[in-house]
Every structure is written in structure tokens, then in C-alpha cells.
Short mmCIF file of C-alpha atoms and ligand atoms in Angstrom, two decimals:
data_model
loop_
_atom_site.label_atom_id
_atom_site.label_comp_id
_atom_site.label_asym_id
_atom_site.label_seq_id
_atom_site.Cartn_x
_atom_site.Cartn_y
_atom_site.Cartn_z
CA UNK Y 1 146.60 110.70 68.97
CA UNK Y 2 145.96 114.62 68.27
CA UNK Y 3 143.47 115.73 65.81
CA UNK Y 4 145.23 116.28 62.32
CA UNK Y 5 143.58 118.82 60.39
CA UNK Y 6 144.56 120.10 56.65
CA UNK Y 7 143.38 122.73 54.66
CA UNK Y 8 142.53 121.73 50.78
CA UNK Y 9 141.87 125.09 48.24
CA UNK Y 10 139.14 124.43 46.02
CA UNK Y 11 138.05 127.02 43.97
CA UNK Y 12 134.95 129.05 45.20
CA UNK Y 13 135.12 127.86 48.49
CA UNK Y 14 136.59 129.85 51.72
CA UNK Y 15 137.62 126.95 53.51
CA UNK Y 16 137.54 123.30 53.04
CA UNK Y 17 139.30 121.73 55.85
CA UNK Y 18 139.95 117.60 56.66
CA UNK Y 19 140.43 116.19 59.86
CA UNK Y 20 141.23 113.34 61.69
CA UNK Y 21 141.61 111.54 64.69
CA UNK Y 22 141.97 108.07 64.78
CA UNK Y 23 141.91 107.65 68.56
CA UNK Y 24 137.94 108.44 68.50
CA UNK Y 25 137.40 107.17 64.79
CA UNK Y 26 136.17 110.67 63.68
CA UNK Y 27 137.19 111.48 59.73
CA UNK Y 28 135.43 114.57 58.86
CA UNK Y 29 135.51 117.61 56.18
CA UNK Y 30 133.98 121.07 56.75
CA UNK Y 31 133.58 123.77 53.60
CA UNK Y 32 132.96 126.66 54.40
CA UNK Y 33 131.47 127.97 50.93
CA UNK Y 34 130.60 131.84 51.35
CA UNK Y 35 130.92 134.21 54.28
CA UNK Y 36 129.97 137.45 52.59
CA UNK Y 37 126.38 137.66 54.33
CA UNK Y 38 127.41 136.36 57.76
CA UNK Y 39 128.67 133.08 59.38
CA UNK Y 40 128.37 129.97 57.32
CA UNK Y 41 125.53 127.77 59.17
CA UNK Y 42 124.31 124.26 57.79
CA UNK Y 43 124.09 120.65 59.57
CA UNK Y 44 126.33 118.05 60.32
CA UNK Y 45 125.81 114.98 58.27
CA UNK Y 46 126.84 111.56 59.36
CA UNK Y 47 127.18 108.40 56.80
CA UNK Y 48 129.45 106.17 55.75
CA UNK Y 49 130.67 107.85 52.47
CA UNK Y 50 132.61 105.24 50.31
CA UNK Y 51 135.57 107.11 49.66
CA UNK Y 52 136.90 110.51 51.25
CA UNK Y 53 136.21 111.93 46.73
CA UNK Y 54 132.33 111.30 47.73
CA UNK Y 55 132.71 112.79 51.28
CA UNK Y 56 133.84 115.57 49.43
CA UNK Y 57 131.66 116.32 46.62
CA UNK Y 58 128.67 115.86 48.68
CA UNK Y 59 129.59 118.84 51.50
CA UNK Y 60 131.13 121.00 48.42
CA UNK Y 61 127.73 121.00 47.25
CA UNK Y 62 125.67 120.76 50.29
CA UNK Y 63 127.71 124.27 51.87
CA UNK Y 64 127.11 125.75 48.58
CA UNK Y 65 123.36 124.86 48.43
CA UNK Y 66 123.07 126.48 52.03
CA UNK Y 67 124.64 129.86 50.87
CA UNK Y 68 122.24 129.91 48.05
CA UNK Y 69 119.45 129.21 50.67
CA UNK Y 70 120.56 131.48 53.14
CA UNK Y 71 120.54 134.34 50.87
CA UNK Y 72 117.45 133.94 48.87
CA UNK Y 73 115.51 133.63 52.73
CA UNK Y 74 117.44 136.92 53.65
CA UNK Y 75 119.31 136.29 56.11
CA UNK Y 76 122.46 137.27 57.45
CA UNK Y 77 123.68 133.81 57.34
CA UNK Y 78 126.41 132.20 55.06
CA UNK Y 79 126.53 128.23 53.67
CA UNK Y 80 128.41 125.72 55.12
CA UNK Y 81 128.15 122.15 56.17
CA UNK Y 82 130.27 119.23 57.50
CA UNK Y 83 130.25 115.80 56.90
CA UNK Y 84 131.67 112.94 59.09
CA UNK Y 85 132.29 109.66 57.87
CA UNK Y 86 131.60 107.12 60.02
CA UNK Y 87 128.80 104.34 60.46
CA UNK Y 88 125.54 105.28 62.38
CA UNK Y 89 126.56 102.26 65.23
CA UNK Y 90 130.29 103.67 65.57
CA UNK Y 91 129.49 107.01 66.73
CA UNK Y 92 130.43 108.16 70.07
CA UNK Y 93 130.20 111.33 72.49
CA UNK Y 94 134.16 111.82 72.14
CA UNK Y 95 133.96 111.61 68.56
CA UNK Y 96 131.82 114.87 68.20
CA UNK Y 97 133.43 116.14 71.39
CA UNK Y 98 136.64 115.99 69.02
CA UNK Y 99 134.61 117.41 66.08
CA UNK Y 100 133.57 120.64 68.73
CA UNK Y 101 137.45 121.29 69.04
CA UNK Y 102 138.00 121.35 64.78
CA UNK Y 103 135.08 123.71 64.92
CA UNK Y 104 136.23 125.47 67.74
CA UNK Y 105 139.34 126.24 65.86
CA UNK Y 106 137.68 127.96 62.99
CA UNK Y 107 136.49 130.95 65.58
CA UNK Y 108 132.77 130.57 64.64
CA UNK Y 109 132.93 130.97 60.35
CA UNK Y 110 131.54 127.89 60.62
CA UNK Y 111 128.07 127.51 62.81
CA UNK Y 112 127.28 123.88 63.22
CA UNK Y 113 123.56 122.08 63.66
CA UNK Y 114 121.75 118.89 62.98
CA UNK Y 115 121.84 117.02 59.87
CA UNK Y 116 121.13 113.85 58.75
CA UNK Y 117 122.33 110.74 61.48
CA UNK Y 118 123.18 113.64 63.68
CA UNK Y 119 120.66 113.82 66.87
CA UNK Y 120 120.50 116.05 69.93
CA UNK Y 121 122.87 113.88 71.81
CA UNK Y 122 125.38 114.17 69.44
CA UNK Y 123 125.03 118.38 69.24
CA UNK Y 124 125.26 118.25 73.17
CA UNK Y 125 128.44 116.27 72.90
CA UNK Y 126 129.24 118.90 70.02
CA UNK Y 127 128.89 121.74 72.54
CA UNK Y 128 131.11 120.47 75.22
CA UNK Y 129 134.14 121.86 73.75
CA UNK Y 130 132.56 124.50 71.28
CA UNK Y 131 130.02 127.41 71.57
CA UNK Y 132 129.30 127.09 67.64
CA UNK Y 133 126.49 125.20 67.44
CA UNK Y 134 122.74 125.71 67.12
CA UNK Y 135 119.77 124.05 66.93
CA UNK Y 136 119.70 121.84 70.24
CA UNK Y 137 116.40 120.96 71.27
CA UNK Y 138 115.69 121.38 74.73
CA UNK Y 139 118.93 123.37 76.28
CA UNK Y 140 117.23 126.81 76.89
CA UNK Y 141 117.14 129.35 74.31
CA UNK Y 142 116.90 126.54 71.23
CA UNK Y 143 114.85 127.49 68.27
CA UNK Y 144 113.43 123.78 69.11
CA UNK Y 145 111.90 121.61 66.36
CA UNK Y 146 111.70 123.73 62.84
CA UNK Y 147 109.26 121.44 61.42
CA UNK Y 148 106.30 123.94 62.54
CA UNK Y 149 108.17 126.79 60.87
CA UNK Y 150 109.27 124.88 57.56
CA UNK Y 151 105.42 123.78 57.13
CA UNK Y 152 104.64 127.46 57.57
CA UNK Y 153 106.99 128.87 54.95
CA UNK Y 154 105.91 125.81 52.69
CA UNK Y 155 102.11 126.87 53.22
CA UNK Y 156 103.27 130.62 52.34
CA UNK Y 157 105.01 128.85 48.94
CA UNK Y 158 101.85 127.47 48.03
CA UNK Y 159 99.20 130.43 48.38
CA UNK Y 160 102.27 132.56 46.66
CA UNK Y 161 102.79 129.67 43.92
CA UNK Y 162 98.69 129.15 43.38
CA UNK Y 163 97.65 132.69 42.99
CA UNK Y 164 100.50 133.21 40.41
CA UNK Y 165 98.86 129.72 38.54
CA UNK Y 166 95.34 131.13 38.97
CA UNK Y 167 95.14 134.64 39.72
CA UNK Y 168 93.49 134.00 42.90
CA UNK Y 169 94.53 133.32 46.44
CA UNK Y 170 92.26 131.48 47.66
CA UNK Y 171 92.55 127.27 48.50
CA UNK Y 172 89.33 126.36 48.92
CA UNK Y 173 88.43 123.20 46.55
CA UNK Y 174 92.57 122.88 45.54
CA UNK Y 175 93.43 119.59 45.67
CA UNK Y 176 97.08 118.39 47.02
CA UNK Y 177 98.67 115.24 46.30
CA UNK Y 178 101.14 114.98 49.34
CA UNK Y 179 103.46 113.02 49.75
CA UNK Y 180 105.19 112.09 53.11
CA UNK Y 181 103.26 113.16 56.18
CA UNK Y 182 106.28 113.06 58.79
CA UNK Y 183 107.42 116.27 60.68
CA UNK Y 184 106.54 119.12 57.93
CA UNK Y 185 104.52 117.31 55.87
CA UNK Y 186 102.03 116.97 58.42
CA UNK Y 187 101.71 120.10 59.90
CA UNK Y 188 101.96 121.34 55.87
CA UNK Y 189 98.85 119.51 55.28
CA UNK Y 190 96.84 120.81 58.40
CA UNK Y 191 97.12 124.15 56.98
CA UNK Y 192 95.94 123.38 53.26
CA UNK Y 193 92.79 121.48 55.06
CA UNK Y 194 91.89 125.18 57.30
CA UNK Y 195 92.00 127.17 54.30
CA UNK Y 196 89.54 124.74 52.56
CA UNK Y 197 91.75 122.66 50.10
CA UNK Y 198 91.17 118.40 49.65
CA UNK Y 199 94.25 116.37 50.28
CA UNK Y 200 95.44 113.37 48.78
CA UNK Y 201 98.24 111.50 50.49
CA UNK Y 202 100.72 108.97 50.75
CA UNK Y 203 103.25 107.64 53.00
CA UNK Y 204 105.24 104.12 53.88
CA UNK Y 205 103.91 104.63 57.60
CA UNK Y 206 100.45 103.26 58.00
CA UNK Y 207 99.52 104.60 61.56
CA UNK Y 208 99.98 108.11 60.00
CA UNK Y 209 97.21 107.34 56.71
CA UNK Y 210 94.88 105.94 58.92
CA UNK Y 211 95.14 109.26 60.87
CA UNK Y 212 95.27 111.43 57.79
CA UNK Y 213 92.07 109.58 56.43
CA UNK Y 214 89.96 110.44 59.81
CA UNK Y 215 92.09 114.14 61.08
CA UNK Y 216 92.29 115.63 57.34
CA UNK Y 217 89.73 113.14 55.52
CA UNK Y 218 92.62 112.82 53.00
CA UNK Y 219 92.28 110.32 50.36
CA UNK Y 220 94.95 107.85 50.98
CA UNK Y 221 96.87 106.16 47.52
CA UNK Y 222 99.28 104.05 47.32
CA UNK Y 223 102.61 105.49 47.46
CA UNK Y 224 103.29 104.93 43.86
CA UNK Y 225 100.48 106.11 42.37
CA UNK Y 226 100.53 109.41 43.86
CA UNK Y 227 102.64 110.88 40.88
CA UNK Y 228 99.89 109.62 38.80
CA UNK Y 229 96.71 111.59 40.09
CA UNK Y 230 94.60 114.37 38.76
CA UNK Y 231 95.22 117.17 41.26
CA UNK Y 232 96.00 120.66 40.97
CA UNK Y 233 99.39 120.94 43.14
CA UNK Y 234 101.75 117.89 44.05
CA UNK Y 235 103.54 118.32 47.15
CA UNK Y 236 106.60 115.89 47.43
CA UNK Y 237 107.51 115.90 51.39
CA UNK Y 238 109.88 112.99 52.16
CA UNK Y 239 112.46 112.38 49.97
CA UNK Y 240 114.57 113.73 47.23
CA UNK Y 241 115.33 113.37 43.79
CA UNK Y 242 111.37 112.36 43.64
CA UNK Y 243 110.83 114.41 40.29
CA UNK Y 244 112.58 112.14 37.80
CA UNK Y 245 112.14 110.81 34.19
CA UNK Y 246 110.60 108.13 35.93
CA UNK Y 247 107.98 110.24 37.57
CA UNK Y 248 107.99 112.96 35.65
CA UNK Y 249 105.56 112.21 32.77
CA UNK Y 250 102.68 110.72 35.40
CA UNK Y 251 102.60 114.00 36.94
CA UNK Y 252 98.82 115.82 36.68
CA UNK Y 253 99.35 118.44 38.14
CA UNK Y 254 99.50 122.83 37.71
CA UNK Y 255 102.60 123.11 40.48
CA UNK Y 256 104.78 121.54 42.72
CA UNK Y 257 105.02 122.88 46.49
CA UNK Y 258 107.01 120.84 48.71
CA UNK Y 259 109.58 120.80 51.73
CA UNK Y 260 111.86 117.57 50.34
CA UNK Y 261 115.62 118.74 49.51
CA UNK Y 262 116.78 118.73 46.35
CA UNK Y 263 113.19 117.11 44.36
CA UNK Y 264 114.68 117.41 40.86
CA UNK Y 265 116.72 114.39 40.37
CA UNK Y 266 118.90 116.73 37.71
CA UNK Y 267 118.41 120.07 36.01
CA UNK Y 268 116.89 118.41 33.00
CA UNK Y 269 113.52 118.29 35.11
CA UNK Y 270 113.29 121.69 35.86
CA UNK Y 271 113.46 122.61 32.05
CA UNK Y 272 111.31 119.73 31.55
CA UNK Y 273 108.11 120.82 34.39
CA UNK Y 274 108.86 124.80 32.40
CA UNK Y 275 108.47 123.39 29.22
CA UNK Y 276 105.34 121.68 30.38
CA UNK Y 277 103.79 124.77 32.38
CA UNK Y 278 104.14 123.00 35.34
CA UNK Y 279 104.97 125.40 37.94
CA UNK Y 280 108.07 124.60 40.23
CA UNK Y 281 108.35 126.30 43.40
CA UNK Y 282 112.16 125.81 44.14
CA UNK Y 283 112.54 123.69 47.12
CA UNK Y 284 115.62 125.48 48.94
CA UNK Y 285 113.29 128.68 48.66
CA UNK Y 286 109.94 126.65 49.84
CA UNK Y 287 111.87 124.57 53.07
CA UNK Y 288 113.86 127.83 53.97
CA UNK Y 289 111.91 127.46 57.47
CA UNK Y 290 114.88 125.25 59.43
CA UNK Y 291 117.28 127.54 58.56
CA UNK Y 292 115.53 130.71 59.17
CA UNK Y 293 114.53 129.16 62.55
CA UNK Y 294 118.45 128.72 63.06
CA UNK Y 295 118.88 132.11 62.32
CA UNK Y 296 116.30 133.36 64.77
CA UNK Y 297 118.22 131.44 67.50
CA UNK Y 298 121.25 133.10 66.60
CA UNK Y 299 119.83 135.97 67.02
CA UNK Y 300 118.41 135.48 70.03
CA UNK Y 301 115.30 132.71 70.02
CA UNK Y 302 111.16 134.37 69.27
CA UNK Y 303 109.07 131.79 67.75
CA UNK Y 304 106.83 134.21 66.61
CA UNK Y 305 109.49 136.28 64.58
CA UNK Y 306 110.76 133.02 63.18
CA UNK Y 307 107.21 132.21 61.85
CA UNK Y 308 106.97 135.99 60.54
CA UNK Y 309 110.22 135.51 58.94
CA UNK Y 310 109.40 131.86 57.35
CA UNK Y 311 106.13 133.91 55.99
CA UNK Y 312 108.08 136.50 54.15
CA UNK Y 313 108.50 132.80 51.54
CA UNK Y 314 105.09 134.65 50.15
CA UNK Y 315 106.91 137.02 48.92
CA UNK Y 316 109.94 135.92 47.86
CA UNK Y 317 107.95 132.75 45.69
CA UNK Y 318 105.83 135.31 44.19
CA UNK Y 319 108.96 137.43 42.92
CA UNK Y 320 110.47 133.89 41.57
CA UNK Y 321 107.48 133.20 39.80
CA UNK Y 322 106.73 136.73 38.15
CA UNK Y 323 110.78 136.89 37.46
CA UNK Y 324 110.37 133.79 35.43
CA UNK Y 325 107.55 134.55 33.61
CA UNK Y 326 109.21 138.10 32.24
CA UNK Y 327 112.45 136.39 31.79
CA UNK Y 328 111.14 133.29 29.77
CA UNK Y 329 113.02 131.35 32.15
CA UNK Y 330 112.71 128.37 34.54
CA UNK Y 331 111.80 129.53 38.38
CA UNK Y 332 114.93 127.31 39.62
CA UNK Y 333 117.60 129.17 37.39
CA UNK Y 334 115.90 132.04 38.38
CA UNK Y 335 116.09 131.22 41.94
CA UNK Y 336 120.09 130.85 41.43
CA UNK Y 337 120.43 133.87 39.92
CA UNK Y 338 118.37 135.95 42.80
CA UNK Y 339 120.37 134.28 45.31
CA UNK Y 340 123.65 135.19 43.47
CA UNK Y 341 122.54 138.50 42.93
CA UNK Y 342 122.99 138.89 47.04
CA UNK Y 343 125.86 136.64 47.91
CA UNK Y 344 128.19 138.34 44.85
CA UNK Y 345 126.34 141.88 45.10
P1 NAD K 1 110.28 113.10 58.48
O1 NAD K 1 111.25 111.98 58.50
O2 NAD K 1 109.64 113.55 59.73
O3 NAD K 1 109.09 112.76 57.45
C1 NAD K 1 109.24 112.06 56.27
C2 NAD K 1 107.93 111.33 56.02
O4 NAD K 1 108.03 110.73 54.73
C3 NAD K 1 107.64 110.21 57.03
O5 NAD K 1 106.28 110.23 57.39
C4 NAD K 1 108.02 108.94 56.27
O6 NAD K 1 107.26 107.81 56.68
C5 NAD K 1 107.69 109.35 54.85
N1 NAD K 1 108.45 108.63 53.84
C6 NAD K 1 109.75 108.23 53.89
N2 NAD K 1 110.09 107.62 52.75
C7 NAD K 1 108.99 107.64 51.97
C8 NAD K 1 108.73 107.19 50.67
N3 NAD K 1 109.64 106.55 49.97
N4 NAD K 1 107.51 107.43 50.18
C9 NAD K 1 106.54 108.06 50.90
N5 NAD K 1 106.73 108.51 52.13
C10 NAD K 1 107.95 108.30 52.67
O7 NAD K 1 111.04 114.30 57.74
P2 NAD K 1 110.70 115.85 57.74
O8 NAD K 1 111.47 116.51 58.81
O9 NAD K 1 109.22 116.04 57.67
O10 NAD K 1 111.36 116.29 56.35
C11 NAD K 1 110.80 115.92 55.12
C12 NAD K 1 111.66 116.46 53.98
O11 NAD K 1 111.79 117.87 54.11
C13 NAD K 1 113.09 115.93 53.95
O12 NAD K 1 113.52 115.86 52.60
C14 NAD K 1 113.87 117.00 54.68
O13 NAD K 1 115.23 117.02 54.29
C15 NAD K 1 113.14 118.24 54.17
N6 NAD K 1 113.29 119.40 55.07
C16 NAD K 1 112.84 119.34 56.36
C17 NAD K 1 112.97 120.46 57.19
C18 NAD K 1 112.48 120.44 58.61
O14 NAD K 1 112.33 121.52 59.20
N7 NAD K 1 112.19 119.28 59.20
C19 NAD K 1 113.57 121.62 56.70
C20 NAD K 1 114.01 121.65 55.37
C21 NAD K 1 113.86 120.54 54.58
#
């Protein structure tokens, strides 16, 4: 059976296009949500959405979110994302060999790279039949892990976020409550122990405390009752939707700093940390690393420029933060608003 593809308008978005091919079980939608700045880029993600309405909604708003990234980290990248629907166990090297030829036919609007379920297999099989994808560790000229870069523009967020808290730049004696030492959380937390700051961690992997406890001397809590301690910044780096009503009132902290996607569990707790002088460092603008290291690649692949360009965050924080104050305004609606200011001119 051929691929089936169909275009569906939805307003604000380029192109939103389903597709299908039940010979390989792949079921997948890609929206394209702004060109303006340059290709769209953002991951594939892989899970086995319910129903084709929750497919939807989640890459309408995961290609706009990338848009929004893209332009607030400067670069000449637009937002998109795909999603395919299928169970982890059921996919195969012919189904994203089939999902290479649907992105093959939209001429390279759409750049493709890894997303959740989605591992460097799968973007090899990708590549077989399309040129459009990025991000594949190991084939020569890959940006490689971003990890290393994301923990750099998250360290950047920080010293931006602190001295705007405290006048001062400096880390020594600042104590972070971290949560999730995996990929950029650890690296993340190397840095604030070099420049002299005390960590206080959690995790659900035990091998990794133990390591953090002798490496970092971190303080290892539980993972619950890391919302709860005195510290001065709280760094949430594993999962999202980790600032909540639930959480929310333990926090004791000045800021937040971290590299998980999409920490506020709804708006209401970004008006909430404001109204509490907690300072929020946006996370699309603090974890712009992956997708500036995607860029790079495009561009042709420098590690150094990529960490260079995931250190510009500095700046781009600190004109958040200041924009905020002036405005009377939470940093994450401001953080919108900068980032519409360059996709919409
Ligand atoms: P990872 O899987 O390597 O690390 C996550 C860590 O969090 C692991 O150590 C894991 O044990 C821990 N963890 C998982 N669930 C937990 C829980 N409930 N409580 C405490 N700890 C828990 O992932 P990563 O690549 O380091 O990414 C971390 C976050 O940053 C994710 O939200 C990811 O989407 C986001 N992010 C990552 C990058 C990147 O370059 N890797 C870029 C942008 C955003």
C-alpha cells in the first residue's frame, strides 16, 4: 500500500500534513508552524497517542514551542515537529524509511531530528530515503550529543539569572537544589561546583547520587523533598510540568534555572513564582543548547561555535529578566513576546 498523505489548514500553521501507510504501520502528522526565519527543525516523537485529536494537539504545540525557541536563541531556524503514533515495540526500519519519503516530499521546510522514543537507529533509517535530517550521532559531520552544550547554555542562564537576583556574578557559596542528574543535569552541575557553588540533588537513579555525593560532594535528598529545601536557586532537570500547585508552595528558593521542557505545569505558575519574587528563567530560553547545536550542524558542524553560541543564553536571560522588571511583567510572557517580536517582525 502507498503512503497516503493529506494536508489539514489550521490556522497559524504553514503546514500540517497526515500520513499513512498501513503496510509498515506508520501513522504520523508533521506541522510545520513558522518558516519566516529559516527551515522548521524540531524532533520526531514516537508514542502511542490515544486518538489521532491528541496526536494533534501535542505537535501543534510542540512545532509552535520550537519556533518560539528558535527565535529567541537567534537562529535562522523555524519550529516544527512530527509525531508518529505507534508503540515503542512496533517500530521498524521501514516504518521511518517510509516517514524519510513524507519528509522528503516537503523539499526540506521541514528538518527532522531526535525526539522522544526516537534513537539513532531510527534517524539512520530516516536518512535512507531523505537528506532532511540532523542530529545523528556518529555519521561524520553530526553535532553529536547536545547534552554538553544544553548544560552550557543552562550554566550561562544561571550566572545571567543570579546576578540579576543579587547584583553580583559570582557563585561561590550559591546553593542549587538539582534535580535529575542524567545527560545535562550532570554536566550542569559540574559547572556550578568549578565556580564555587554547593549542590543539593536528587534523582530516581542511585548509582548516579552515590557519585554526586563523592564527584560534587552534593547533598543527596530524597526526591520529594527537594522542592522543600532552603536554597537559593532550584534547578528542575528531568521532567516537566515539575512546578505545580503541588510543588509550588514548598519551593525556598530566589530562582529557578533548569534544562526540563515545559516546568510550569500551566501559566498560572508563572504568575504565581512573579507574584512571589521568585525568579523564572524560561526553560525554552535556558535548554536552547540542543537546538542551537542542530543549527551549528546545519551549518556546517564546530563544537566550539556551538558552545559560543549556547553562551550568548547570558545575554539573552539577562535582557528577559531586566525586560520584566521595567515592564512589571512575568519573564515567561516576556519571553513570548521577544520571540514574537522576531518571528512576526
Ligand atoms: P536524561 O534522561 O539523561 O536525564 C534525566 C535524569 O532525571 C536521569 O538521571 C533520571 O534518572 C532522572 N529522573 C527521571 N525521572 C525523575 C524523577 N521523577 N525525579 C527525579 N529524577 C528523575 O535526560 P536529559 O537529556 O538530561 O534531559 C533532561 C531534561 O532536559 C528533559 O526534560 C529534556 O527534555 C530536557 N532537555 C534536554 C536537552 C538535551 O540536550 N539533552 C535539550 C533540551 C531540553
Amino acid at each position: 500500500m502507498a503512503l497516503k498523505a493529506e494536508k489539514l489548514k489550521v490556522d497559524g500553521y504553514e503546514t500540517v500534513l497526515t500520513a499513512e501507510d498501513s503496510s509498515v504501520g506508520l501513522k504520523a502528522i508533521i506541522a510545520i508552524h513558522n518558516t519566516h526565519l529559516g527551515p522548521s527543525c524540531g524532533g520526531i516523537r514516537l508514542l502511542p497517542y490515544r486518538t489521532q485529536s491528541e496526536a494533534l494537539e501535542d505537535v501543534l504545540r510542540l512545532s509552535k514551542g520550537m519556533s518560539y525557541k528558535s527565535s529567541l536563541a537567534g537562529l535562522g531556524f523555524g519550529g516544527g515537529k512530527a509525531v508518529i503514533i505507534s508503540e515503542v515495540s512496533k517500530k521498524t526500519p521501514e516504518l521511518f524509511a517510509r516517514f524519510g519519503e513524507l519528509l522528503e516530499t516537503l523539499k526540506g521546510r521541514y528538518i527532522a531530528a531526535k525526539d522522544m522514543n526516537v534513537s539513532t537507529e531510527d534517524l539512520m533509517a530516516v536518512k535512507t530515503t531523505t537528506s532532511h535530517v540532523l542530529g545523528i550521532e556518529g555519521v561524520p559531520g553530526s553535532s553529536g550529543d547536545p547534552s554538553p552544550v544544553t548544560a552550557v547554555g543552562c550554566f550561562e542562564a544561571l550566572r545571567a539569572t543570579w546576578e540579576l537576583v543579587t547584583g553580583k556574578p559570582d557563585l561561590r557559596g550559591v546553593t542549587v537544589a538539582l534535580q535529575g542528574l542524567g545527560h545535562v543535569g550532570w554536566d550542569y552541575a559540574v559547572r556550578i561546583r568549578e565556580a564555587g557553588g554547593k549542590l543539593i540533588v536528587s534523582d530516581i537513579n542511585e548509582p548516579i547520587l552515590a557519585k554526586a555525593r563523592t564527584e560534587l560532594r552534593a547533598t543527596v535528598v530524597d526526591n520529594n523533598a527537594i522542592y522543600g529545601v532552603e536554597c537559593d536557586v532550584f534547578a528542575p532537570c528531568a521532567r516537566g510540568a515539575i512546578i505545580n500547585p503541588e510543588t509550588l508552595p514548598r519551593l525556598k528558593c530566589r530562582a529557578i534555572v533548569g534544562c526540563a521542557n515545559n516546568q510550569l505545569a500551566t501559566p498560572a505558575e508563572g504568575q504565581t513564582l512573579w507574584k512571589k519574587g521568585i525568579v523564572y528563567a524560561p526553560d525554552y530560553v535556558v535548554n536552547a543548547g540542543g537546538i542551537i547545536n542542530i543549527f551549528v550542524e546545519y551549518e556546517g558542524y564546530n563544537r566550539a561555535k556551538a558552545i559560543q553560541k549556547a553562551s550568548a543564553i547570558y545575554d539573552t536571560v539577562k535582557t528577559i529578566l531586566r525586560r520584566a522588571e521595567k515592564e512589571k511583567t512575568p519573564p515567561f510572557l516576556i519571553a513570548d513576546k521577544m520571540a514574537e517580536e522576531r518571528l512576526y517582525g
